[in-house]
PDB file of C-alpha atoms in Angstrom:
ATOM      1  CA  MET A   1     -19.699 -23.471 -10.935  1.00 58.00           C
ATOM      2  CA  ILE A   2     -18.696 -22.857  -7.544  1.00 73.00           C
ATOM      3  CA  TRP A   3     -21.267 -26.399  -6.334  1.00 60.00           C
ATOM      4  CA  ARG A   4     -23.838 -28.815  -7.673  1.00 61.00           C
ATOM      5  CA  TYR A   5     -26.857 -30.242  -6.620  1.00 58.00           C
ATOM      6  CA  ARG A   6     -27.821 -33.136  -5.117  1.00 58.00           C
ATOM      7  CA  SER A   7     -31.419 -33.963  -5.047  1.00 52.00           C
ATOM      8  CA  SER A   8     -34.048 -37.239  -3.121  1.00 48.00           C
ATOM      9  CA  MET A   9     -37.249 -37.613  -2.506  1.00 43.00           C
ATOM     10  CA  GLU A  10     -37.323 -35.475  -0.041  1.00 52.00           C
ATOM     11  CA  GLU A  11     -35.113 -32.064  -1.149  1.00 66.00           C
ATOM     12  CA  LYS A  12     -33.595 -30.399  -3.388  1.00 82.00           C
ATOM     13  CA  THR A  13     -29.871 -28.864  -2.126  1.00 88.00           C
ATOM     14  CA  ALA A  14     -27.272 -27.412  -3.965  1.00 91.00           C
ATOM     15  CA  SER A  15     -23.128 -27.924  -2.124  1.00 93.00           C
ATOM     16  CA  CYS A  16     -20.831 -25.745  -1.795  1.00 95.00           C
ATOM     17  CA  LEU A  17     -17.874 -26.935  -3.433  1.00 96.00           C
ATOM     18  CA  LEU A  18     -15.131 -23.539  -2.638  1.00 97.00           C
ATOM     19  CA  CYS A  19     -13.322 -25.032   0.784  1.00 97.00           C
ATOM     20  CA  PRO A  20     -13.520 -28.615   1.724  1.00 97.00           C
ATOM     21  CA  GLN A  21     -16.906 -28.113   4.745  1.00 97.00           C
ATOM     22  CA  HIS A  22     -19.128 -28.743   1.909  1.00 95.00           C
ATOM     23  CA  CYS A  23     -21.491 -27.350   2.883  1.00 96.00           C
ATOM     24  CA  ARG A  24     -25.187 -28.767   1.553  1.00 93.00           C
ATOM     25  CA  LEU A  25     -27.995 -26.069   1.536  1.00 94.00           C
ATOM     26  CA  ARG A  26     -31.423 -25.833   1.044  1.00 92.00           C
ATOM     27  CA  SER A  27     -33.128 -23.061  -1.138  1.00 91.00           C
ATOM     28  CA  GLY A  28     -32.855 -20.022   1.124  1.00 93.00           C
ATOM     29  CA  GLN A  29     -29.730 -21.175   3.248  1.00 95.00           C
ATOM     30  CA  THR A  30     -26.211 -19.962   3.901  1.00 95.00           C
ATOM     31  CA  GLY A  31     -23.280 -21.649   4.268  1.00 96.00           C
ATOM     32  CA  ARG A  32     -21.355 -21.436   7.647  1.00 96.00           C
ATOM     33  CA  CYS A  33     -19.770 -19.083   6.433  1.00 97.00           C
ATOM     34  CA  HIS A  34     -22.095 -17.167   7.113  1.00 96.00           C
ATOM     35  CA  VAL A  35     -21.464 -15.472   3.241  1.00 96.00           C
ATOM     36  CA  ARG A  36     -21.685 -18.438   0.138  1.00 96.00           C
ATOM     37  CA  GLY A  37     -25.582 -18.975   0.462  1.00 95.00           C
ATOM     38  CA  ASN A  38     -28.585 -21.177  -2.558  1.00 93.00           C
ATOM     39  CA  GLN A  39     -30.528 -18.303  -3.717  1.00 86.00           C
ATOM     40  CA  GLY A  40     -32.788 -21.233  -5.443  1.00 85.00           C
ATOM     41  CA  ASN A  41     -30.344 -20.877  -8.239  1.00 83.00           C
ATOM     42  CA  GLY A  42     -27.400 -23.266  -7.004  1.00 88.00           C
ATOM     43  CA  VAL A  43     -25.218 -21.228  -4.087  1.00 92.00           C
ATOM     44  CA  GLU A  44     -23.492 -17.653  -5.042  1.00 93.00           C
ATOM     45  CA  PRO A  45     -21.424 -15.094  -2.912  1.00 94.00           C
ATOM     46  CA  LEU A  46     -23.831 -13.291  -0.889  1.00 94.00           C
ATOM     47  CA  ASN A  47     -21.167 -10.927  -0.203  1.00 93.00           C
ATOM     48  CA  TYR A  48     -19.372 -10.092  -3.823  1.00 95.00           C
ATOM     49  CA  GLY A  49     -18.853  -5.894  -4.056  1.00 96.00           C
ATOM     50  CA  GLU A  50     -19.077  -5.509  -0.658  1.00 96.00           C
ATOM     51  CA  ALA A  51     -16.484  -4.610   1.461  1.00 97.00           C
ATOM     52  CA  ALA A  52     -16.071  -5.192   5.766  1.00 96.00           C
ATOM     53  CA  SER A  53     -13.019  -3.031   6.575  1.00 96.00           C
ATOM     54  CA  TRP A  54     -10.022  -1.966   4.295  1.00 97.00           C
ATOM     55  CA  HIS A  55      -6.681   0.651   5.479  1.00 97.00           C
ATOM     56  CA  LEU A  56      -3.296   0.930   4.514  1.00 98.00           C
ATOM     57  CA  ASP A  57      -1.633  -1.163   6.316  1.00 98.00           C
ATOM     58  CA  PRO A  58       1.784  -2.157   7.048  1.00 98.00           C
ATOM     59  CA  ILE A  59       2.791  -5.338   5.526  1.00 98.00           C
ATOM     60  CA  GLU A  60       4.411  -6.194   8.658  1.00 98.00           C
ATOM     61  CA  LYS A  61       1.586  -6.008  10.371  1.00 97.00           C
ATOM     62  CA  LYS A  62      -0.351  -9.226   8.532  1.00 98.00           C
ATOM     63  CA  PRO A  63       2.552 -10.655   8.938  1.00 98.00           C
ATOM     64  CA  LEU A  64       4.701 -10.855   6.834  1.00 98.00           C
ATOM     65  CA  PHE A  65       8.742  -9.728   8.032  1.00 98.00           C
ATOM     66  CA  HIS A  66      10.262 -11.408   4.917  1.00 98.00           C
ATOM     67  CA  PHE A  67       8.227  -9.728   2.282  1.00 98.00           C
ATOM     68  CA  TYR A  68       9.696  -5.153   1.376  1.00 98.00           C
ATOM     69  CA  PRO A  69      10.539  -4.437   4.801  1.00 97.00           C
ATOM     70  CA  GLY A  70       8.418  -1.747   5.580  1.00 97.00           C
ATOM     71  CA  SER A  71       6.760  -1.015   2.811  1.00 98.00           C
ATOM     72  CA  ARG A  72       2.431  -0.276   3.116  1.00 98.00           C
ATOM     73  CA  ILE A  73       0.215  -1.819   1.408  1.00 98.00           C
ATOM     74  CA  PHE A  74      -2.994  -1.624   0.855  1.00 98.00           C
ATOM     75  CA  SER A  75      -5.860  -4.052   2.637  1.00 98.00           C
ATOM     76  CA  VAL A  76      -8.870  -5.684   2.689  1.00 98.00           C
ATOM     77  CA  GLY A  77     -11.422  -8.208   3.682  1.00 96.00           C
ATOM     78  CA  GLY A  78     -14.959  -8.786   3.364  1.00 96.00           C
ATOM     79  CA  PHE A  79     -17.092 -10.625   5.712  1.00 96.00           C
ATOM     80  CA  GLY A  80     -17.656 -14.254   6.885  1.00 97.00           C
ATOM     81  CA  CYS A  81     -15.532 -17.173   7.389  1.00 98.00           C
ATOM     82  CA  ASN A  82     -14.991 -21.216   7.355  1.00 98.00           C
ATOM     83  CA  LEU A  83     -13.973 -21.490  10.126  1.00 98.00           C
ATOM     84  CA  ASN A  84     -15.788 -20.481  14.086  1.00 97.00           C
ATOM     85  CA  CYS A  85     -12.181 -19.532  16.145  1.00 98.00           C
ATOM     86  CA  THR A  86     -13.172 -19.728  19.617  1.00 98.00           C
ATOM     87  CA  PHE A  87     -10.598 -17.540  20.355  1.00 98.00           C
ATOM     88  CA  CYS A  88     -11.480 -14.621  16.967  1.00 97.00           C
ATOM     89  CA  GLN A  89     -10.150 -11.559  16.953  1.00 94.00           C
ATOM     90  CA  ASN A  90     -12.150 -10.120  14.077  1.00 95.00           C
ATOM     91  CA  TYR A  91     -15.751 -12.159  14.848  1.00 96.00           C
ATOM     92  CA  GLU A  92     -17.288  -9.322  14.495  1.00 95.00           C
ATOM     93  CA  ILE A  93     -16.700  -9.137  10.809  1.00 96.00           C
ATOM     94  CA  SER A  94     -15.812 -12.776  10.260  1.00 96.00           C
ATOM     95  CA  GLN A  95     -18.623 -14.631  12.151  1.00 95.00           C
ATOM     96  CA  SER A  96     -21.640 -12.713  10.486  1.00 91.00           C
ATOM     97  CA  ARG A  97     -22.797 -10.921   7.647  1.00 89.00           C
ATOM     98  CA  GLN A  98     -23.806  -7.091   7.369  1.00 88.00           C
ATOM     99  CA  LYS A  99     -24.098  -4.647   4.882  1.00 87.00           C
ATOM    100  CA  GLY A 100     -20.444  -3.715   3.609  1.00 89.00           C
ATOM    101  CA  LEU A 101     -18.906  -0.736   1.418  1.00 93.00           C
ATOM    102  CA  ARG A 102     -19.736  -0.945  -1.917  1.00 96.00           C
ATOM    103  CA  VAL A 103     -16.575  -2.174  -3.872  1.00 97.00           C
ATOM    104  CA  THR A 104     -15.711  -2.747  -7.458  1.00 98.00           C
ATOM    105  CA  PRO A 105     -12.338  -4.792  -8.518  1.00 98.00           C
ATOM    106  CA  GLU A 106     -11.631  -1.775 -10.203  1.00 98.00           C
ATOM    107  CA  GLU A 107     -12.067   0.548  -7.723  1.00 98.00           C
ATOM    108  CA  LEU A 108      -9.745  -2.099  -5.233  1.00 98.00           C
ATOM    109  CA  ALA A 109      -7.051  -2.007  -7.945  1.00 98.00           C
ATOM    110  CA  ARG A 110      -7.223   1.598  -8.017  1.00 98.00           C
ATOM    111  CA  GLN A 111      -6.840   2.238  -4.371  1.00 97.00           C
ATOM    112  CA  ALA A 112      -4.195  -0.242  -4.081  1.00 98.00           C
ATOM    113  CA  ARG A 113      -1.248   2.165  -6.442  1.00 97.00           C
ATOM    114  CA  GLY A 114       0.750   4.213  -4.650  1.00 93.00           C
ATOM    115  CA  SER A 115       1.365   1.361  -1.965  1.00 98.00           C
ATOM    116  CA  LEU A 116       2.597  -2.081  -2.705  1.00 98.00           C
ATOM    117  CA  GLY A 117      -0.331  -3.965  -4.355  1.00 98.00           C
ATOM    118  CA  LEU A 118      -3.688  -5.260  -2.194  1.00 98.00           C
ATOM    119  CA  CYS A 119      -3.768  -7.638   0.467  1.00 98.00           C
ATOM    120  CA  PHE A 120      -7.107  -9.997   1.271  1.00 98.00           C
ATOM    121  CA  THR A 121      -6.982 -10.250   5.067  1.00 98.00           C
ATOM    122  CA  TYR A 122      -8.987  -9.285   8.129  1.00 96.00           C
ATOM    123  CA  SER A 123     -11.318 -12.173   7.792  1.00 96.00           C
ATOM    124  CA  GLU A 124     -10.967 -15.331   5.962  1.00 98.00           C
ATOM    125  CA  PRO A 125     -10.461 -14.306   2.318  1.00 97.00           C
ATOM    126  CA  THR A 126     -11.358 -17.232   0.373  1.00 97.00           C
ATOM    127  CA  THR A 127     -15.191 -16.983   1.268  1.00 97.00           C
ATOM    128  CA  TRP A 128     -14.619 -13.758  -1.052  1.00 96.00           C
ATOM    129  CA  PHE A 129     -12.798 -16.614  -3.290  1.00 97.00           C
ATOM    130  CA  GLU A 130     -14.585 -14.103  -7.132  1.00 97.00           C
ATOM    131  CA  MET A 131     -13.955 -11.004  -5.793  1.00 97.00           C
ATOM    132  CA  ILE A 132     -10.528 -12.048  -5.361  1.00 98.00           C
ATOM    133  CA  ARG A 133     -10.108 -13.592  -8.829  1.00 97.00           C
ATOM    134  CA  ASP A 134     -11.547 -10.587 -10.031  1.00 98.00           C
ATOM    135  CA  THR A 135      -9.212  -7.536  -8.763  1.00 98.00           C
ATOM    136  CA  ALA A 136      -6.370  -9.513  -8.453  1.00 98.00           C
ATOM    137  CA  PRO A 137      -5.613  -9.286 -12.013  1.00 98.00           C
ATOM    138  CA  LEU A 138      -5.954  -5.451 -12.198  1.00 98.00           C
ATOM    139  CA  VAL A 139      -3.953  -4.846  -9.300  1.00 98.00           C
ATOM    140  CA  ARG A 140      -1.159  -7.207 -11.060  1.00 98.00           C
ATOM    141  CA  GLN A 141      -1.511  -5.423 -14.184  1.00 97.00           C
ATOM    142  CA  ASN A 142      -1.409  -1.999 -12.278  1.00 97.00           C
ATOM    143  CA  GLY A 143       1.864  -3.379 -11.145  1.00 97.00           C
ATOM    144  CA  GLY A 144       1.057  -3.785  -7.490  1.00 98.00           C
ATOM    145  CA  LYS A 145       1.842  -7.082  -5.535  1.00 98.00           C
ATOM    146  CA  VAL A 146      -1.242  -9.545  -4.589  1.00 98.00           C
ATOM    147  CA  VAL A 147      -0.904 -10.282  -1.022  1.00 98.00           C
ATOM    148  CA  LEU A 148      -2.995 -13.549   0.434  1.00 98.00           C
ATOM    149  CA  VAL A 149      -3.430 -13.745   4.833  1.00 98.00           C
ATOM    150  CA  SER A 150      -5.683 -17.082   5.353  1.00 98.00           C
ATOM    151  CA  ASN A 151      -6.627 -19.908   7.466  1.00 98.00           C
ATOM    152  CA  GLY A 152      -5.861 -22.048   4.581  1.00 98.00           C
ATOM    153  CA  THR A 153      -9.256 -23.377   4.353  1.00 98.00           C
ATOM    154  CA  ILE A 154      -9.941 -24.372   0.271  1.00 98.00           C
ATOM    155  CA  ALA A 155     -10.355 -26.553  -1.989  1.00 98.00           C
ATOM    156  CA  SER A 156      -7.074 -27.568  -3.525  1.00 97.00           C
ATOM    157  CA  ARG A 157      -8.976 -26.644  -7.106  1.00 97.00           C
ATOM    158  CA  TYR A 158      -9.722 -23.192  -5.818  1.00 97.00           C
ATOM    159  CA  ILE A 159      -6.272 -22.614  -4.453  1.00 98.00           C
ATOM    160  CA  GLU A 160      -4.685 -23.626  -6.990  1.00 98.00           C
ATOM    161  CA  GLU A 161      -6.804 -20.619  -9.676  1.00 97.00           C
ATOM    162  CA  LEU A 162      -5.516 -18.571  -7.130  1.00 98.00           C
ATOM    163  CA  ILE A 163      -1.766 -19.060  -6.800  1.00 98.00           C
ATOM    164  CA  PRO A 164      -0.827 -17.891 -10.178  1.00 98.00           C
ATOM    165  CA  PHE A 165      -2.078 -14.504  -9.201  1.00 98.00           C
ATOM    166  CA  LEU A 166      -0.955 -14.437  -5.883  1.00 98.00           C
ATOM    167  CA  ASP A 167       3.022 -12.756  -4.404  1.00 98.00           C
ATOM    168  CA  ALA A 168       2.858 -13.540  -0.924  1.00 98.00           C
ATOM    169  CA  VAL A 169       0.783 -15.719   1.433  1.00 98.00           C
ATOM    170  CA  ASN A 170       0.332 -16.148   5.301  1.00 98.00           C
ATOM    171  CA  ILE A 171      -1.235 -18.608   5.949  1.00 98.00           C
ATOM    172  CA  ASP A 172      -2.595 -19.260   9.691  1.00 98.00           C
ATOM    173  CA  ILE A 173      -2.027 -23.348  10.823  1.00 98.00           C
ATOM    174  CA  LYS A 174      -3.359 -23.242  15.069  1.00 98.00           C
ATOM    175  CA  ALA A 175      -2.033 -26.426  15.886  1.00 98.00           C
ATOM    176  CA  PHE A 176      -0.968 -29.570  14.858  1.00 98.00           C
ATOM    177  CA  THR A 177      -3.139 -31.456  16.463  1.00 98.00           C
ATOM    178  CA  GLU A 178      -6.626 -32.417  14.205  1.00 98.00           C
ATOM    179  CA  GLU A 179      -8.364 -32.454  18.527  1.00 98.00           C
ATOM    180  CA  PHE A 180      -7.170 -28.621  18.261  1.00 98.00           C
ATOM    181  CA  TYR A 181      -8.217 -27.658  14.974  1.00 98.00           C
ATOM    182  CA  GLN A 182     -11.894 -29.976  15.603  1.00 98.00           C
ATOM    183  CA  LYS A 183     -12.535 -28.161  19.469  1.00 98.00           C
ATOM    184  CA  PHE A 184     -11.959 -24.442  19.322  1.00 98.00           C
ATOM    185  CA  CYS A 185     -12.360 -23.988  14.729  1.00 98.00           C
ATOM    186  CA  GLY A 186     -14.956 -26.445  13.700  1.00 98.00           C
ATOM    187  CA  GLY A 187     -11.904 -27.450  10.888  1.00 98.00           C
ATOM    188  CA  ARG A 188      -8.816 -30.695  10.345  1.00 98.00           C
ATOM    189  CA  LEU A 189      -5.583 -29.513  10.036  1.00 98.00           C
ATOM    190  CA  SER A 190      -4.933 -31.733   7.212  1.00 98.00           C
ATOM    191  CA  TRP A 191      -7.098 -29.155   4.659  1.00 98.00           C
ATOM    192  CA  VAL A 192      -4.764 -27.001   5.888  1.00 98.00           C
ATOM    193  CA  LEU A 193      -1.488 -28.325   5.195  1.00 98.00           C
ATOM    194  CA  ASP A 194      -2.742 -29.575   1.774  1.00 98.00           C
ATOM    195  CA  THR A 195      -3.354 -25.413   1.197  1.00 98.00           C
ATOM    196  CA  VAL A 196       0.829 -24.881   2.580  1.00 98.00           C
ATOM    197  CA  GLU A 197       2.275 -27.922   0.368  1.00 98.00           C
ATOM    198  CA  ARG A 198      -0.055 -26.121  -2.270  1.00 98.00           C
ATOM    199  CA  LEU A 199       1.888 -23.139  -1.832  1.00 98.00           C
ATOM    200  CA  ALA A 200       5.132 -23.740  -1.129  1.00 98.00           C
ATOM    201  CA  GLY A 201       7.707 -23.009  -3.456  1.00 97.00           C
ATOM    202  CA  ARG A 202       5.390 -21.040  -5.563  1.00 98.00           C
ATOM    203  CA  VAL A 203       5.068 -18.266  -3.293  1.00 98.00           C
ATOM    204  CA  HIS A 204       6.737 -15.859  -1.040  1.00 98.00           C
ATOM    205  CA  LEU A 205       5.152 -17.654   2.534  1.00 98.00           C
ATOM    206  CA  GLU A 206       5.528 -17.428   5.676  1.00 98.00           C
ATOM    207  CA  ILE A 207       2.810 -19.303   8.719  1.00 99.00           C
ATOM    208  CA  THR A 208       1.495 -18.039  11.942  1.00 98.00           C
ATOM    209  CA  THR A 209       0.338 -19.724  15.349  1.00 98.00           C
ATOM    210  CA  LEU A 210      -1.389 -17.916  17.601  1.00 98.00           C
ATOM    211  CA  VAL A 211       0.065 -20.086  21.187  1.00 98.00           C
ATOM    212  CA  ILE A 212      -2.404 -20.610  23.100  1.00 98.00           C
ATOM    213  CA  PRO A 213      -2.056 -21.877  26.978  1.00 98.00           C
ATOM    214  CA  ASP A 214      -3.091 -25.151  27.417  1.00 97.00           C
ATOM    215  CA  ALA A 215      -4.005 -25.969  24.364  1.00 98.00           C
ATOM    216  CA  ASN A 216      -1.566 -25.222  21.861  1.00 98.00           C
ATOM    217  CA  ASP A 217       1.489 -24.547  23.020  1.00 98.00           C
ATOM    218  CA  ASP A 218       3.257 -28.118  24.289  1.00 98.00           C
ATOM    219  CA  PRO A 219       6.728 -28.134  23.473  1.00 98.00           C
ATOM    220  CA  ARG A 220       6.424 -31.553  21.636  1.00 98.00           C
ATOM    221  CA  GLU A 221       3.779 -30.046  19.308  1.00 98.00           C
ATOM    222  CA  ILE A 222       5.981 -27.010  18.694  1.00 98.00           C
ATOM    223  CA  ARG A 223       8.239 -29.372  18.048  1.00 98.00           C
ATOM    224  CA  GLU A 224       6.617 -31.373  15.079  1.00 98.00           C
ATOM    225  CA  LEU A 225       5.250 -28.562  13.618  1.00 98.00           C
ATOM    226  CA  GLY A 226       9.232 -27.198  12.818  1.00 98.00           C
ATOM    227  CA  ARG A 227       9.928 -30.299  11.819  1.00 98.00           C
ATOM    228  CA  TRP A 228       6.826 -30.739   9.378  1.00 98.00           C
ATOM    229  CA  LEU A 229       7.746 -26.927   7.843  1.00 98.00           C
ATOM    230  CA  ARG A 230      11.192 -28.126   7.727  1.00 98.00           C
ATOM    231  CA  GLN A 231      10.644 -31.024   5.103  1.00 97.00           C
ATOM    232  CA  LEU A 232       8.715 -28.623   3.431  1.00 98.00           C
ATOM    233  CA  ASP A 233      11.732 -27.519   2.029  1.00 95.00           C
ATOM    234  CA  THR A 234      11.670 -24.094   0.943  1.00 97.00           C
ATOM    235  CA  PRO A 235      12.799 -20.939   3.289  1.00 96.00           C
ATOM    236  CA  LEU A 236      10.067 -19.246   4.955  1.00 98.00           C
ATOM    237  CA  ALA A 237       9.543 -17.423   8.400  1.00 98.00           C
ATOM    238  CA  TRP A 238       7.260 -18.675  11.614  1.00 98.00           C
ATOM    239  CA  HIS A 239       5.490 -16.583  13.477  1.00 98.00           C
ATOM    240  CA  LEU A 240       4.514 -17.584  17.009  1.00 98.00           C
ATOM    241  CA  SER A 241       2.288 -14.548  18.588  1.00 98.00           C
ATOM    242  CA  ARG A 242       1.406 -14.278  22.127  1.00 98.00           C
ATOM    243  CA  PHE A 243      -2.598 -15.344  22.960  1.00 98.00           C
ATOM    244  CA  PHE A 244      -4.733 -12.445  24.531  1.00 97.00           C
ATOM    245  CA  PRO A 245      -8.746 -13.343  25.482  1.00 97.00           C
ATOM    246  CA  ALA A 246     -10.576 -13.203  22.476  1.00 97.00           C
ATOM    247  CA  TYR A 247     -14.345 -13.328  21.894  1.00 97.00           C
ATOM    248  CA  GLN A 248     -15.395 -17.023  23.303  1.00 98.00           C
ATOM    249  CA  LEU A 249     -12.342 -18.020  24.825  1.00 98.00           C
ATOM    250  CA  ASN A 250     -10.977 -16.472  28.640  1.00 97.00           C
ATOM    251  CA  THR A 251      -7.775 -18.571  28.547  1.00 97.00           C
ATOM    252  CA  PRO A 252      -4.973 -16.461  30.331  1.00 97.00           C
ATOM    253  CA  PRO A 253      -2.711 -14.769  28.258  1.00 98.00           C
ATOM    254  CA  THR A 254       0.617 -16.977  26.813  1.00 98.00           C
ATOM    255  CA  ASP A 255       3.527 -16.550  28.965  1.00 98.00           C
ATOM    256  CA  PRO A 256       5.841 -14.676  28.291  1.00 97.00           C
ATOM    257  CA  GLN A 257       9.055 -16.748  29.282  1.00 97.00           C
ATOM    258  CA  GLN A 258       7.210 -19.987  28.203  1.00 97.00           C
ATOM    259  CA  LEU A 259       6.927 -17.724  24.411  1.00 98.00           C
ATOM    260  CA  ARG A 260      10.479 -17.732  24.222  1.00 98.00           C
ATOM    261  CA  LYS A 261      11.769 -21.480  24.808  1.00 98.00           C
ATOM    262  CA  LEU A 262       8.993 -22.566  22.595  1.00 98.00           C
ATOM    263  CA  TRP A 263      11.009 -19.791  20.253  1.00 98.00           C
ATOM    264  CA  GLU A 264      14.134 -21.134  21.240  1.00 97.00           C
ATOM    265  CA  LEU A 265      12.536 -24.534  20.196  1.00 98.00           C
ATOM    266  CA  ALA A 266      11.303 -23.834  17.422  1.00 98.00           C
ATOM    267  CA  ARG A 267      14.545 -21.960  15.499  1.00 97.00           C
ATOM    268  CA  GLU A 268      16.065 -25.932  16.257  1.00 97.00           C
ATOM    269  CA  GLU A 269      13.550 -26.662  12.859  1.00 98.00           C
ATOM    270  CA  VAL A 270      12.886 -23.346  11.654  1.00 98.00           C
ATOM    271  CA  GLU A 271      15.685 -20.227  10.155  1.00 98.00           C
ATOM    272  CA  TYR A 272      13.880 -17.483  10.741  1.00 98.00           C
ATOM    273  CA  VAL A 273      11.245 -17.558  13.606  1.00 98.00           C
ATOM    274  CA  TYR A 274       9.474 -14.630  15.318  1.00 98.00           C
ATOM    275  CA  LEU A 275       6.755 -13.551  18.348  1.00 98.00           C
ATOM    276  CA  GLY A 276       4.196 -11.713  17.816  1.00 97.00           C
ATOM    277  CA  ASN A 277       2.160  -9.798  20.588  1.00 95.00           C
ATOM    278  CA  ILE A 278       5.635  -9.406  22.596  1.00 94.00           C
ATOM    279  CA  ALA A 279       7.981  -6.278  22.978  1.00 91.00           C
ATOM    280  CA  GLY A 280      11.538  -7.917  21.226  1.00 91.00           C
ATOM    281  CA  GLY A 281      10.364 -10.558  19.147  1.00 96.00           C
ATOM    282  CA  GLY A 282      10.534  -9.366  15.751  1.00 97.00           C
ATOM    283  CA  THR A 283      14.530  -8.906  14.679  1.00 97.00           C
ATOM    284  CA  THR A 284      15.660 -10.957  12.394  1.00 98.00           C
ATOM    285  CA  PHE A 285      19.048 -13.073  12.996  1.00 98.00           C
ATOM    286  CA  CYS A 286      21.282 -14.149  10.442  1.00 98.00           C
ATOM    287  CA  PRO A 287      21.260 -18.178  10.410  1.00 97.00           C
ATOM    288  CA  GLN A 288      25.189 -18.188   9.687  1.00 97.00           C
ATOM    289  CA  CYS A 289      26.513 -16.234  12.339  1.00 98.00           C
ATOM    290  CA  GLY A 290      23.604 -14.736  14.381  1.00 97.00           C
ATOM    291  CA  GLN A 291      23.910 -11.483  13.305  1.00 97.00           C
ATOM    292  CA  LYS A 292      21.030  -9.119  14.210  1.00 98.00           C
ATOM    293  CA  VAL A 293      20.061  -8.247  10.443  1.00 98.00           C
ATOM    294  CA  ILE A 294      16.703  -6.312  10.233  1.00 98.00           C
ATOM    295  CA  LEU A 295      15.342  -4.688  13.785  1.00 97.00           C
ATOM    296  CA  ARG A 296      11.775  -4.122  14.416  1.00 96.00           C
ATOM    297  CA  GLU A 297       9.714  -2.745  16.855  1.00 91.00           C
ATOM    298  CA  ASN A 298       5.945  -0.765  16.983  1.00 88.00           C
ATOM    299  CA  TYR A 299       6.520  -1.041  12.898  1.00 90.00           C
ATOM    300  CA  GLU A 300       9.705   1.063  13.022  1.00 93.00           C
ATOM    301  CA  ILE A 301      11.813  -0.881  10.273  1.00 96.00           C
ATOM    302  CA  ARG A 302      15.826  -0.250  10.776  1.00 97.00           C
ATOM    303  CA  ASN A 303      17.304  -2.930   7.380  1.00 97.00           C
ATOM    304  CA  LEU A 304      20.974  -3.516   8.281  1.00 97.00           C
ATOM    305  CA  LEU A 305      20.998  -5.338   5.076  1.00 97.00           C
ATOM    306  CA  HIS A 306      23.522  -5.300   2.353  1.00 96.00           C
ATOM    307  CA  ASN A 307      22.450  -6.392  -1.057  1.00 94.00           C
ATOM    308  CA  GLY A 308      20.418  -8.515   0.604  1.00 96.00           C
ATOM    309  CA  LYS A 309      23.185 -10.234   2.341  1.00 97.00           C
ATOM    310  CA  CYS A 310      23.867 -10.030   6.208  1.00 98.00           C
ATOM    311  CA  PRO A 311      26.759  -7.136   6.706  1.00 97.00           C
ATOM    312  CA  ALA A 312      28.663  -9.584   8.872  1.00 97.00           C
ATOM    313  CA  CYS A 313      29.190 -12.858   7.099  1.00 98.00           C
ATOM    314  CA  GLY A 314      27.820 -12.777   3.601  1.00 98.00           C
ATOM    315  CA  ARG A 315      25.039 -15.376   4.309  1.00 98.00           C
ATOM    316  CA  GLY A 316      22.149 -14.221   1.923  1.00 98.00           C
ATOM    317  CA  ILE A 317      18.688 -13.559   4.099  1.00 98.00           C
ATOM    318  CA  PHE A 318      15.539 -15.382   2.371  1.00 98.00           C
ATOM    319  CA  GLY A 319      12.790 -12.614   1.192  1.00 98.00           C
ATOM    320  CA  VAL A 320      12.452 -11.037  -1.175  1.00 98.00           C
ATOM    321  CA  GLY A 321      12.744  -6.947  -1.557  1.00 97.00           C
ATOM    322  CA  LEU A 322      14.473  -6.783   1.196  1.00 95.00           C
TER     323      LEU A 322
END
């Protein structure tokens, strides 16, 4: 039961406990995620068994660069999101609930066969918690991998419930200040960092930060986030992506030269850093000798590793299925 009742002299409400927003809902109300509501008997998932979209995607599109590179994974997402980012690129499905494609956990697991597995993505998958919980074990039973691409805003109890069924996760750390999360997302940085700390060392982990001019592109902030990622003391990859105007935010696109400067800065803290939405930003360099070991361009992959090691110096490269 992912809710609890609260009552007062005036009204009886149910609080959703799935994420730290803890929406307090009267009968007939839905939470800020649009897809969990109080139907009179407590908070229920309104989107269970409804998919907004599915597709067979390159694993690099998630983005996951160190997890079975060159493979394809069946990807699915429901409606809804528990943040309201002003720059959301998928706002059509994240900021509303519509009538979706009917699907069962068994059908999703079947569709995932023949690919690497199943990725929950597109909108915020943790609002689709019950579908993930019911589908992931079936995918695992079929020999598939389970991947989550998330904003990291989920109560600790429920991410702990999912972790045993997850193989790889990409978390958006959208910035490294609470001010950014409050102004642009309606959330909190601390919630996301707690989720990342729980995942670190327990699943394959990669991080994405969309770099927005004059919002989260201060070199000091990037360095501080890099240092925080380094202190996790676990291998990971970090994707710095170029911003383009979307949804309600018309800020000009990130300057490519500035993004490359931030990439150089980030590499002083984290061994594997990439540039997203920019040509030539997807190359993996050996942290020891600097050799190019995996080349990526438009989802075309050239893997130069020898048994997961740099062909020049023999250094083992972080990842799974390399």
